[in-house]
């Protein structure tokens, strides 16, 4: 009986080899794409924008190779456990398979014994069924039955010319097996041979890079950590560009946010005192601020007009507060103004972050009560307006080991005198989290040359123009 369950190493190698093939496929696509691009691009274009082209390669490699390897690593243990369980279940079913009632030899009537049990493809069945082979210990006749007791009929062969039934015979001579199929209807004969001699066997091709690529593409915990770090960093980079693009698309909203008056509590109190007095309210008092995820503030006052009814008093105060706060970062909370016997109370909320201020501005613009006339959104021009990136965030996303240095130079004054000076030089490297973190094979010609030779550095002294001008138009020359 053939056992299906094997040592865990067999399943690990089976899974890992599939991982290697998937990652190799992605790697071939990326390398081929950028190799062709390298051939077509003008040399100056590639040289001047080398960091950008490397970053594009790294992004493509991340999605086609590194992400594929990470996904395979995440599912590795579960898939191997599933395969082993399936094979163990197969073996259990195979061991328990039997024919109810026993079997008897059709030739001599003696008991038959089981000599093999195997899974076989059965016509009309989706899954393999168990075929049990019996042998008579008396006359050595054999019989094959499916586990439900149905006799195995063998494979059906049809004539390739007329479709009639054929009979098969085979002979073996000097390690050569010859099959002969003869049609019972038209007499057509088909012959095939199989040479079993060792000299004819072709050796299996050896994959020289299999072990190396297993180490490259089968991620351990260290490689998964690198993947997670890069994934988070790319999400940070995407957010940087999305924020910049959003500010261009909604320039009217962000221009309005700049015009919002961000009042401190002391400034708010000063503003309200004059507004309340002007509208006939006195004894204005602010409560203690409630500080949590947001800042809220209660206040109270007295209505000094004896003839003003509750509805009118609340309406007047509500309107006065909204008008006073319309261009500030404060608003009256949704509960509105409460009134008891001329004593009025309400709550205010402050908006601090850019995200909160945006929501506040959009609400006010939608209601049509916003007093500021924001700039109209600009139509894209040619060339299209590029989003303005947050400079500090851009530096943290793209660069590493930034150093501000200087190189010696000299400047010629109007008097003709040459004076020594220096030019600032900013140097650094590409952020490691933007680089391909799967190691390349040594001397791998399939990788584009500009990728293999890139050193991730910028700010080379040799690339500084030999002659420059300062802010006053004077020429500065490198020494």
mmCIF file of N, CA and C in Angstrom, residues 62 67 223-237 431-437:
data_model
loop_
_atom_site.group_PDB
_atom_site.id
_atom_site.type_symbol
_atom_site.label_atom_id
_atom_site.label_comp_id
_atom_site.label_asym_id
_atom_site.label_seq_id
_atom_site.Cartn_x
_atom_site.Cartn_y
_atom_site.Cartn_z
ATOM 1 N N UNK A 62 8.872 45.553 -5.313
ATOM 2 C CA UNK A 62 8.146 45.321 -4.059
ATOM 3 C C UNK A 62 6.820 44.623 -4.331
ATOM 4 N N UNK A 67 6.328 41.453 -2.115
ATOM 5 C CA UNK A 67 4.984 41.217 -1.567
ATOM 6 C C UNK A 67 4.536 39.781 -1.811
ATOM 7 N N UNK A 223 13.332 38.673 7.479
ATOM 8 C CA UNK A 223 12.899 39.228 6.196
ATOM 9 C C UNK A 223 11.470 39.758 6.281
ATOM 10 N N UNK A 224 10.620 39.098 7.061
ATOM 11 C CA UNK A 224 9.245 39.583 7.233
ATOM 12 C C UNK A 224 9.244 40.926 7.959
ATOM 13 N N UNK A 225 10.185 41.099 8.898
ATOM 14 C CA UNK A 225 10.296 42.389 9.588
ATOM 15 C C UNK A 225 10.680 43.477 8.596
ATOM 16 N N UNK A 226 11.643 43.179 7.722
ATOM 17 C CA UNK A 226 12.049 44.155 6.703
ATOM 18 C C UNK A 226 10.879 44.487 5.775
ATOM 19 N N UNK A 227 10.111 43.463 5.422
ATOM 20 C CA UNK A 227 8.952 43.689 4.542
ATOM 21 C C UNK A 227 7.928 44.605 5.218
ATOM 22 N N UNK A 228 7.611 44.321 6.476
ATOM 23 C CA UNK A 228 6.628 45.145 7.198
ATOM 24 C C UNK A 228 7.104 46.588 7.319
ATOM 25 N N UNK A 229 8.403 46.767 7.586
ATOM 26 C CA UNK A 229 8.954 48.116 7.694
ATOM 27 C C UNK A 229 8.837 48.863 6.366
ATOM 28 N N UNK A 230 9.156 48.184 5.273
ATOM 29 C CA UNK A 230 9.080 48.828 3.957
ATOM 30 C C UNK A 230 7.635 49.129 3.587
ATOM 31 N N UNK A 231 6.719 48.212 3.899
ATOM 32 C CA UNK A 231 5.301 48.421 3.596
ATOM 33 C C UNK A 231 4.779 49.665 4.314
ATOM 34 N N UNK A 232 5.109 49.801 5.591
ATOM 35 C CA UNK A 232 4.678 50.978 6.357
ATOM 36 C C UNK A 232 5.300 52.248 5.788
ATOM 37 N N UNK A 233 6.555 52.151 5.366
ATOM 38 C CA UNK A 233 7.234 53.335 4.832
ATOM 39 C C UNK A 233 6.630 53.756 3.497
ATOM 40 N N UNK A 234 6.279 52.796 2.659
ATOM 41 C CA UNK A 234 5.646 53.125 1.378
ATOM 42 C C UNK A 234 4.259 53.723 1.593
ATOM 43 N N UNK A 235 3.564 53.257 2.627
ATOM 44 C CA UNK A 235 2.265 53.856 2.957
ATOM 45 C C UNK A 235 2.459 55.303 3.406
ATOM 46 N N UNK A 236 3.534 55.548 4.142
ATOM 47 C CA UNK A 236 3.853 56.917 4.569
ATOM 48 C C UNK A 236 4.163 57.799 3.365
ATOM 49 N N UNK A 237 4.910 57.258 2.401
ATOM 50 C CA UNK A 237 5.235 58.006 1.187
ATOM 51 C C UNK A 237 3.970 58.305 0.382
ATOM 52 N N UNK A 431 16.946 56.648 1.529
ATOM 53 C CA UNK A 431 16.452 55.945 2.709
ATOM 54 C C UNK A 431 16.489 54.430 2.467
ATOM 55 N N UNK A 432 17.111 53.663 3.371
ATOM 56 C CA UNK A 432 17.194 52.203 3.176
ATOM 57 C C UNK A 432 15.834 51.533 3.009
ATOM 58 N N UNK A 433 14.785 52.125 3.578
ATOM 59 C CA UNK A 433 13.454 51.523 3.487
ATOM 60 C C UNK A 433 12.843 51.656 2.097
ATOM 61 N N UNK A 434 13.504 52.413 1.211
ATOM 62 C CA UNK A 434 13.025 52.538 -0.166
ATOM 63 C C UNK A 434 13.801 51.632 -1.120
ATOM 64 N N UNK A 435 14.773 50.921 -0.605
ATOM 65 C CA UNK A 435 15.607 50.078 -1.461
ATOM 66 C C UNK A 435 15.047 48.651 -1.538
ATOM 67 N N UNK A 436 15.462 47.926 -2.571
ATOM 68 C CA UNK A 436 15.135 46.501 -2.673
ATOM 69 C C UNK A 436 15.870 45.773 -1.554
ATOM 70 N N UNK A 437 15.133 45.031 -0.712
ATOM 71 C CA UNK A 437 15.813 44.403 0.424
ATOM 72 C C UNK A 437 16.125 42.919 0.185
#
